[in-house]
XYZ file of C-alpha atoms in Angstrom:
372
model
C -4.471 43.256 65.972
C -2.787 44.864 62.980
C -0.330 41.959 62.736
C -3.094 39.341 62.823
C -5.060 41.232 60.165
C -1.957 41.387 58.009
C -1.423 37.633 58.367
C -5.022 36.922 57.366
C -4.626 38.998 54.206
C -1.234 37.437 53.478
C -2.486 33.864 53.724
C -5.605 34.763 51.717
C -3.439 36.078 48.874
C -1.136 33.077 49.135
C -4.131 30.765 48.836
C -5.438 32.719 45.843
C -2.117 32.307 44.051
C -2.146 28.578 44.822
C -5.731 28.200 43.630
C -5.201 30.278 40.489
C -1.570 29.685 39.426
C -2.059 31.695 36.215
C -2.208 34.798 38.463
C 1.169 34.197 40.085
C 4.785 34.858 39.209
C 6.564 31.656 38.265
C 10.275 31.063 37.868
C 11.122 29.621 34.460
C 12.522 27.276 33.394
C 11.632 24.740 36.041
C 13.622 21.546 36.668
C 11.701 19.675 33.962
C 12.730 22.130 31.231
C 16.499 22.638 31.194
C 18.131 24.368 28.243
C 19.654 22.106 25.595
C 21.344 23.125 22.367
C 19.292 21.901 19.394
C 20.721 18.871 17.636
C 21.766 18.774 13.961
C 18.394 17.452 12.850
C 16.197 19.519 15.181
C 14.084 22.115 13.381
C 14.016 25.765 14.344
C 12.274 28.598 12.517
C 11.357 32.286 12.332
C 9.681 32.612 15.754
C 12.064 33.272 18.686
C 9.400 32.412 21.264
C 8.824 28.961 19.756
C 12.543 28.327 19.282
C 13.086 29.152 22.952
C 10.260 26.840 23.983
C 11.753 23.988 21.939
C 15.247 24.539 23.345
C 13.791 24.088 26.834
C 11.445 21.207 26.010
C 8.155 23.048 26.570
C 7.353 21.784 23.073
C 9.092 18.873 21.368
C 12.796 19.567 21.068
C 12.847 18.233 17.503
C 10.686 21.175 16.383
C 7.621 19.124 15.457
C 4.877 20.213 17.817
C 1.119 19.694 18.133
C -1.943 21.843 18.652
C -2.380 20.670 22.259
C 1.306 21.173 23.032
C 1.250 24.716 21.634
C -1.759 25.712 23.708
C -0.279 24.271 26.911
C 3.189 25.758 26.317
C 1.918 29.292 25.750
C 0.030 29.243 29.037
C 2.709 27.512 31.078
C 5.807 29.318 29.823
C 4.576 32.794 28.850
C 1.221 33.025 30.695
C -0.678 33.662 27.476
C -4.440 33.653 28.066
C -6.356 30.608 26.856
C -8.261 32.563 24.195
C -5.086 33.976 22.626
C -3.255 30.647 22.970
C -6.075 28.901 21.100
C -6.029 31.533 18.346
C -2.291 31.323 17.709
C -2.198 27.521 17.804
C -5.228 27.281 15.511
C -3.823 29.647 12.886
C -0.437 27.935 12.926
C -1.761 24.407 12.504
C -4.455 25.388 9.987
C -2.239 27.403 7.639
C 1.153 25.708 8.032
C 0.507 22.261 9.509
C -1.849 19.289 9.396
C -5.334 19.673 10.855
C -5.925 15.902 11.000
C -3.017 15.093 13.331
C -2.690 18.627 14.713
C 1.042 18.565 13.935
C 3.124 21.577 12.930
C 6.779 22.158 12.090
C 8.042 25.335 13.757
C 10.375 25.829 10.791
C 10.890 24.030 7.494
C 8.642 21.355 6.069
C 9.105 17.882 7.505
C 7.832 14.452 6.542
C 6.921 14.047 10.218
C 3.949 16.321 9.446
C 1.647 14.532 6.976
C -0.386 16.118 4.196
C -2.926 14.877 1.678
C -0.488 14.485 -1.245
C 2.447 16.631 -0.149
C 4.075 17.925 3.043
C 2.869 21.182 4.652
C 5.417 23.985 4.514
C 5.742 24.621 8.254
C 6.080 28.097 9.745
C 8.735 28.967 7.157
C 6.028 28.972 4.449
C 5.712 32.486 3.053
C 2.650 34.741 3.423
C 0.633 32.463 5.646
C 1.659 32.973 9.278
C 5.075 34.382 8.265
C 5.241 37.575 6.212
C 7.401 40.451 4.995
C 8.738 43.137 7.390
C 9.729 40.662 10.107
C 11.605 42.165 13.038
C 14.778 40.095 12.586
C 14.197 37.875 9.535
C 14.667 38.638 5.839
C 11.838 39.260 3.413
C 11.364 36.038 1.467
C 12.175 37.480 -1.973
C 15.185 39.472 -0.784
C 17.084 36.416 0.460
C 16.296 33.608 -1.997
C 13.633 32.215 0.301
C 15.586 32.516 3.564
C 12.881 34.119 5.677
C 13.675 32.137 8.804
C 17.307 32.633 9.873
C 18.361 35.338 12.309
C 19.599 38.509 10.576
C 22.112 40.347 12.747
C 21.828 43.549 10.728
C 18.082 43.742 11.356
C 18.556 42.979 15.045
C 21.132 45.781 15.162
C 18.555 48.161 13.671
C 16.058 47.159 16.356
C 18.748 47.542 19.038
C 19.540 51.044 17.755
C 15.847 51.960 17.911
C 15.710 50.829 21.522
C 18.534 53.231 22.374
C 16.138 56.063 21.534
C 13.930 54.872 24.391
C 16.371 54.284 27.211
C 17.552 50.942 25.825
C 14.089 49.425 26.295
C 12.149 47.455 23.695
C 8.918 49.102 24.838
C 5.810 49.915 22.829
C 7.353 53.094 21.407
C 10.475 51.283 20.236
C 8.393 48.573 18.589
C 5.954 51.012 16.968
C 8.781 53.040 15.438
C 10.802 50.008 14.368
C 7.821 48.200 12.866
C 7.128 51.225 10.668
C 10.772 51.490 9.618
C 10.700 47.846 8.535
C 7.529 48.570 6.529
C 9.228 51.480 4.770
C 12.370 49.432 4.167
C 10.481 46.558 2.526
C 8.431 48.983 0.451
C 11.622 50.604 -0.882
C 13.706 47.444 -1.402
C 11.383 44.506 -2.120
C 9.599 44.523 -5.483
C 7.502 41.562 -4.292
C 6.655 43.228 -0.968
C 3.251 42.128 0.297
C 1.499 43.631 3.311
C -2.040 42.191 3.336
C -4.562 42.679 6.163
C -3.366 39.530 7.946
C -0.071 41.390 8.451
C -1.799 42.776 11.539
C -0.442 39.576 13.128
C 3.039 41.102 12.878
C 1.978 43.838 15.280
C 0.770 41.158 17.660
C 4.173 39.482 17.529
C 5.854 42.834 18.262
C 3.880 43.166 21.505
C 5.481 39.977 22.814
C 8.776 41.814 23.321
C 7.335 44.108 25.973
C 4.400 42.022 27.216
C 5.668 38.408 27.348
C 9.463 38.542 27.338
C 10.189 40.950 30.239
C 11.040 39.474 33.615
C 7.863 39.441 35.700
C 9.792 40.890 38.627
C 10.448 44.258 36.966
C 8.388 44.073 33.713
C 11.161 45.820 31.774
C 11.927 44.794 28.144
C 15.690 45.180 28.574
C 18.459 44.155 26.187
C 19.376 41.275 28.485
C 16.015 39.540 28.206
C 15.317 40.378 24.557
C 18.709 39.232 23.271
C 18.347 35.978 25.211
C 14.926 35.152 23.729
C 16.036 36.228 20.235
C 19.320 34.333 20.378
C 21.374 37.475 19.686
C 24.971 38.033 20.793
C 26.958 41.196 20.159
C 30.493 40.625 18.912
C 33.567 42.693 19.678
C 33.107 44.725 16.492
C 29.571 45.661 17.521
C 27.771 43.375 15.091
C 25.166 40.817 16.126
C 25.407 37.076 15.583
C 23.019 34.184 16.213
C 23.233 31.906 19.232
C 20.617 29.496 20.519
C 17.526 31.100 22.031
C 17.068 30.528 25.749
C 15.151 31.752 28.782
C 17.193 34.391 30.668
C 18.640 33.583 34.089
C 16.363 34.150 37.089
C 13.435 34.910 34.790
C 9.836 34.920 36.005
C 6.927 34.825 33.578
C 4.374 37.652 33.669
C 1.981 37.688 36.599
C -1.372 37.868 34.768
C -2.531 36.140 31.558
C -2.052 38.044 28.290
C -5.445 37.778 26.609
C -7.044 38.589 23.256
C -8.356 41.869 24.655
C -4.868 42.744 25.922
C -3.239 42.091 22.574
C -5.975 43.978 20.695
C -5.310 47.072 22.818
C -1.581 46.874 22.156
C -1.928 46.138 18.419
C -4.074 49.232 18.003
C -1.577 51.285 19.982
C 1.314 50.182 17.768
C -0.555 50.430 14.475
C -2.100 53.853 15.078
C 1.244 55.345 16.100
C 2.352 54.954 12.467
C -0.435 53.794 10.166
C 0.897 51.378 7.536
C -1.573 50.888 4.697
C -2.295 47.348 3.558
C -1.188 46.638 0.008
C 1.819 45.469 -1.950
C 4.392 46.219 -4.625
C 3.748 45.005 -8.171
C 7.155 43.709 -9.205
C 9.289 46.786 -8.541
C 10.261 48.641 -5.340
C 7.902 51.512 -4.518
C 5.244 50.277 -6.984
C 2.711 50.056 -4.156
C -1.008 49.507 -4.719
C -3.605 49.610 -1.973
C -5.534 46.627 -0.728
C -9.259 47.505 -0.855
C -9.553 46.323 2.747
C -8.118 48.777 5.315
C -8.334 49.384 9.062
C -10.914 52.144 8.810
C -12.080 54.322 11.711
C -15.037 52.066 12.487
C -12.623 49.160 13.045
C -10.193 51.055 15.270
C -11.476 49.534 18.509
C -11.094 46.211 20.297
C -13.977 44.440 18.574
C -13.104 45.983 15.225
C -9.479 44.886 15.226
C -10.323 41.375 16.408
C -13.091 40.928 13.843
C -10.724 42.182 11.132
C -8.157 39.621 12.256
C -10.674 36.781 12.174
C -12.041 37.845 8.820
C -8.627 38.087 7.191
C -7.506 34.727 8.599
C -10.551 33.096 7.020
C -9.900 34.897 3.731
C -6.355 33.510 3.514
C -7.576 29.926 3.199
C -9.067 29.857 -0.339
C -6.064 31.605 -1.917
C -3.115 30.317 0.091
C -3.928 26.725 1.008
C -2.572 24.106 -1.346
C -5.209 21.518 -2.224
C -2.497 18.852 -2.383
C -2.017 19.286 1.369
C -5.554 19.674 2.696
C -8.957 20.685 1.384
C -9.581 24.433 1.878
C -13.101 23.581 3.036
C -11.718 21.262 5.698
C -9.351 23.979 6.934
C -12.128 26.575 7.031
C -14.244 24.171 9.064
C -11.294 23.593 11.421
C -10.765 27.340 11.894
C -14.448 28.070 12.414
C -14.934 25.205 14.879
C -11.998 26.387 17.006
C -12.446 30.153 16.735
C -16.153 30.922 16.329
C -16.831 30.202 20.025
C -14.259 32.898 20.855
C -14.830 35.541 18.188
C -18.561 34.996 17.783
C -19.663 34.718 21.399
C -17.128 37.025 23.046
C -16.715 39.712 20.391
C -19.793 39.455 18.173
C -17.983 38.550 14.954
C -19.009 35.005 13.983
C -17.775 33.596 10.669
C -21.292 33.815 9.215
C -21.095 37.609 9.344
C -18.304 37.485 6.756
C -20.119 35.482 4.075
C -20.675 38.558 1.921
C -17.640 40.513 3.031
C -14.500 38.381 2.737
C -11.865 40.636 1.144
C -10.289 39.688 -2.183
C -6.844 38.251 -1.441
C -4.216 40.900 -2.190
C -1.959 38.472 -4.052
C -4.666 38.025 -6.694
C -4.888 41.808 -7.169
C -1.097 42.146 -7.430
C -0.847 39.331 -9.985
C -3.555 40.877 -12.159
C -1.806 44.263 -12.006
C 1.490 42.734 -13.140
C -0.200 40.813 -15.986
C -1.831 43.984 -17.303
C 1.582 45.602 -17.827
């Protein structure tokens, strides 16, 4: 009797996993997505997760992807929830790509991605999706615009931080390291900018312990992180770049990683070491505050998500080049894609921001410099 009951439960669970594949472990890569070294003309950029996806063909191997491809890849490869996948794809295409064709370069600008009168900058473009205090990439103004190549010194700093937590890139490691990068940029980068949309950087940090671990043990070990980041330690202990790839015998996470999940983790990381929004005014440690901060009333799931949506919308008028696409057209694109998520699910529709869109920090910084 006990055996038959066990078999009933077993086959029920097996059927559930077959009916709802997003709630099942899945070995990656499958036979359709073998690893291939990128060719000399293939584009790669600042995001290890996208570089890995391109190297395995989950998005176009040439590095020119599309909105639909991004949404599908995130769900298939990393088991990102549909709401979060839509958000990330929408922001990427709207701020760094072409909303008409839905195309986006995952790195440098490319003529394969059209614009109105000039080519969109791709994910390498500074202070749109990409920003200062990256985990393993240089600040734009500290490296003559090279904010996209792997920096072995920065990876070594992150590796050293992990050693304080049993060698794991867990939430504590990422919270401490993110704050150290904030302090480093503040002290070294006179053009350091940390506007409210920098909250996205905390979201990216969660990927190391939420999306990259093997689903079989859920541990963010050096083996999996170095593989996704394309990091190889040399004999002298330094770190060098190799091509990003999915680790051997790797299973994606078992349950979808949703907007609610990432909001919980972003708050956890941010509140461990609060980093005020603001920027330097031409010299290191010349920091001025952004008037828009993550105040106590916003330190909850709805608050953090509404702040994210609000700041994304506020980026458009100041950062979008009119030679590429009309800011109005991009706002309409963002609102059409994201209002059904943020408005219906979390009670923060775009209309609630009409009188409350924060002044872009870059404008404040420029005025401060001019007054000197």
